Structures are given as structure tokens and as C-alpha cells.
Short mmCIF file of C-alpha atoms in Angstrom, two decimals:
data_model
loop_
_atom_site.label_atom_id
_atom_site.label_comp_id
_atom_site.label_asym_id
_atom_site.label_seq_id
_atom_site.Cartn_x
_atom_site.Cartn_y
_atom_site.Cartn_z
CA ASP A 266 55.07 37.38 17.30
CA LEU A 267 54.18 35.36 19.88
CA MET A 268 51.14 34.25 18.09
CA TYR A 269 53.58 33.95 15.22
CA ALA A 270 55.55 31.58 17.24
CA GLU A 271 52.50 29.38 18.84
CA GLN A 272 51.93 28.64 14.98
CA VAL A 273 55.84 27.67 14.10
CA ALA A 274 55.11 25.42 17.15
CA PHE A 275 52.11 24.34 16.21
CA ALA A 276 53.16 23.31 12.65
CA MET A 277 55.90 21.53 14.19
CA HIS A 278 54.07 19.39 16.38
CA GLU A 279 51.73 18.05 13.39
CA GLU A 280 54.28 16.68 12.07
CA GLN A 281 55.77 15.32 15.04
CA LEU A 282 52.57 13.48 14.94
CA ARG A 283 51.88 12.71 10.83
CA ARG A 284 55.09 10.78 11.89
CA GLN A 285 53.59 9.10 14.39
CA SER A 286 50.73 8.23 12.64
CA LYS A 287 48.98 4.54 12.05
CA VAL A 288 49.37 3.75 8.36
CA LEU A 289 47.99 -0.25 8.01
CA VAL A 290 45.28 -1.26 9.12
CA LYS A 291 44.98 -5.70 8.65
CA GLN A 292 41.88 -7.01 8.93
CA GLU A 293 42.41 -9.51 11.37
CA ASP A 294 42.73 -6.02 13.78
CA LEU A 295 39.55 -4.70 12.88
CA VAL A 296 36.98 -4.48 16.32
CA PHE A 297 33.48 -4.58 15.64
CA GLU A 298 31.27 -2.63 18.23
CA SER A 299 27.37 -3.51 18.95
CA THR A 300 26.16 0.83 17.89
CA ALA A 301 22.35 2.40 17.34
CA MET A 302 23.93 1.92 13.29
CA GLY A 303 24.49 -2.36 14.47
CA ASN A 304 27.87 -3.34 14.09
CA LEU A 305 30.41 -1.04 13.53
CA ALA A 306 34.36 -0.86 13.16
CA TYR A 307 36.59 2.55 12.78
CA VAL A 308 39.29 2.16 10.62
CA VAL A 309 40.55 5.27 10.01
CA ASP A 310 39.94 7.51 12.50
CA PRO A 311 42.62 9.99 15.11
CA ARG A 312 41.04 8.04 18.77
CA ILE A 313 42.69 5.00 17.10
CA GLY A 314 46.04 6.97 15.87
CA PHE A 315 45.66 7.76 12.92
CA HIS A 316 46.57 11.62 11.98
CA SER A 317 44.03 11.84 9.63
CA LYS A 318 42.04 15.42 9.49
CA ALA A 319 39.40 15.44 6.68
CA LEU A 320 38.79 11.30 5.96
CA GLY A 321 37.76 8.90 7.65
CA VAL A 322 36.19 4.83 7.45
CA VAL A 323 34.48 2.36 8.67
CA MET A 324 33.28 -1.10 8.31
CA ALA A 325 29.81 -2.34 9.05
CA GLU A 326 29.07 -5.84 8.84
CA ILE A 327 25.21 -5.99 9.28
CA PRO A 328 23.49 -10.33 9.37
CA PRO A 329 21.81 -12.37 6.94
CA GLY A 330 18.16 -10.92 6.58
CA LYS A 331 18.56 -8.14 9.10
CA ARG A 332 19.46 -3.91 8.75
CA SER A 333 21.63 -1.10 9.66
CA GLY A 334 19.59 1.84 11.05
CA ALA A 335 18.42 4.54 9.65
CA HIS A 336 20.71 7.92 9.76
CA ARG A 337 21.52 10.83 8.05
CA HIS A 338 24.46 13.43 8.16
CA LEU A 339 26.53 16.52 7.30
CA TYR A 340 29.19 14.72 5.70
CA ASP A 341 29.77 12.99 2.21
CA GLU A 342 29.74 9.07 2.40
CA ILE A 343 31.23 6.85 -0.36
CA ASP A 344 30.95 3.47 0.45
CA LEU A 345 32.00 -0.09 -0.58
CA VAL A 346 30.38 -3.26 -0.81
CA VAL A 347 33.83 -5.81 0.28
CA SER A 348 31.56 -8.74 0.97
CA GLY A 349 27.99 -10.18 0.82
CA CYS A 350 24.28 -7.93 -1.54
CA GLY A 351 21.31 -6.03 0.24
CA LYS A 352 19.43 -3.04 -0.87
CA VAL A 353 19.81 1.01 0.53
CA ILE A 354 17.36 3.21 0.74
CA VAL A 355 17.68 7.09 0.33
CA GLU A 356 15.81 8.85 1.31
CA ASP A 357 12.29 7.34 -0.64
CA HIS A 358 13.99 6.19 -2.88
CA GLU A 359 15.49 2.05 -3.10
CA TYR A 360 18.93 0.94 -4.31
CA ILE A 361 20.04 -2.89 -4.74
CA PHE A 362 23.76 -3.60 -4.41
CA ASP A 363 26.09 -6.63 -4.69
CA GLU A 364 29.34 -7.34 -3.85
CA LEU A 365 32.13 -4.78 -5.15
CA ASP A 366 29.19 -2.10 -5.79
CA VAL A 367 29.80 1.65 -4.61
CA LEU A 368 27.11 4.00 -3.14
CA SER A 369 27.59 7.49 -3.06
CA ILE A 370 25.16 8.68 -0.25
CA PRO A 371 24.63 12.39 -0.99
CA VAL A 372 24.89 14.51 1.80
CA PHE A 373 22.46 15.18 5.12
CA GLN A 374 19.81 11.99 3.07
CA TRP A 375 17.93 9.34 5.14
CA HIS A 376 19.91 5.84 4.43
CA GLN A 377 19.32 2.71 5.38
CA TYR A 378 21.15 -0.86 4.46
CA PHE A 379 19.14 -4.09 4.74
CA ASN A 380 21.73 -7.32 4.20
CA THR A 381 18.64 -9.54 1.31
CA GLY A 382 21.64 -12.22 0.94
CA THR A 383 22.77 -15.11 2.76
CA LYS A 384 26.04 -13.77 4.33
CA PRO A 385 27.38 -11.01 6.55
CA LEU A 386 27.14 -7.38 4.39
CA ARG A 387 29.66 -5.68 4.79
CA ILE A 388 30.42 -1.74 3.72
CA LEU A 389 33.25 0.19 4.03
CA SER A 390 32.63 3.34 4.43
CA ILE A 391 34.89 6.61 3.94
CA ASN A 392 33.44 10.02 4.28
CA THR A 393 34.33 13.49 5.46
CA ARG A 394 32.72 13.56 8.86
CA LEU A 395 36.85 14.37 10.36
CA ALA A 396 36.34 17.33 8.24
CA MET A 397 33.40 18.46 9.36
CA ASP A 398 34.17 17.65 12.97
CA ASN A 399 37.10 19.96 12.72
CA LEU A 400 35.31 22.52 10.19
CA GLY A 401 33.30 22.42 14.12
CA LEU A 402 29.99 21.34 11.45
CA SER A 403 29.98 17.90 12.43
CA LEU A 404 26.18 16.86 12.73
CA THR A 405 24.30 13.24 12.97
CA HIS A 406 21.11 12.23 13.02
CA GLN A 407 20.38 9.27 14.33
CA GLY A 408 16.33 7.48 13.30
CA GLU A 409 15.69 4.34 13.59
CA ASN A 410 17.89 1.64 15.46
CA ALA A 411 19.71 -1.51 14.00
CA ASP A 412 17.66 -4.29 14.86
CA TYR A 413 20.17 -6.79 15.29
CA ALA A 414 22.54 -4.53 17.53
#
């Protein structure tokens, strides 16, 4: 009976957290941090008030002529090019992209982004890192660091 009572209490607590969760992110509220990957802003993440268990969102910003860090991870990643243009190298293949194009990065493939344009490149990345974290299966390898952060 004690274990079931804990299960019910957990469910009630989760419901409270869902009700308190942030829902909206305004562009002007994004906080970019300098990381090994370059400039990143966490958009949807439990660490900033969202009660998301499966999907996370980050925004990367790469200055003209610069590149992100190279990395790979065990979670899915879908990228929307919000502004700018460039290329991504996934393993040994190069893909050219423009504003509003969408990229699907395969799980555990090395990838790196390059801004080939004249304005900042912004990429909104939707990923399943949180699901993998919650399963205890999150793994990210960092290769070459960004050349500007």
C-alpha cells in the first residue's frame, strides 16, 4: 500500500508542476551563453521553468564566417533555420541550407554548422535530449570547439 500511495502522491505532484510550467518564450527573453558549441540559448528546458519531460529546444547563433563546435549525441535533433544560411557537415557529407530549411540530424552522427552568409545564422533545434536524460541514456560527445565563443 505504501508504494501505491507514493505513486499517487507522485502523480499529484507532477500535476502541480505541469500547472506551474512556463508555456511561452518571447524572443527578447532568450539568454545566449558562450559554450563549446558556440552561442546557445535554452528555449524550452526544465532548468528554466518548463515541465517538459521528452522534448527540449535550444537556439544556436553563429556569426558570419564562423562555425559551431562539432559534436554528436544519442538523441534526435530536428533543426529549423530561423535566419541566415550556411552548411552542415554530417559525418562526411555536406549539406547547404537557407533560411526556413529544416535539417534532421541522425542519432549519434558527428555534425557541425558553418555560417556562410553575411548575417547571423540562427538555428532552432528541437531535440529529445530530455527523454534520454529521463531514461538515463543521455550521451553527448564534444569534438572541435566553436571558433568564436
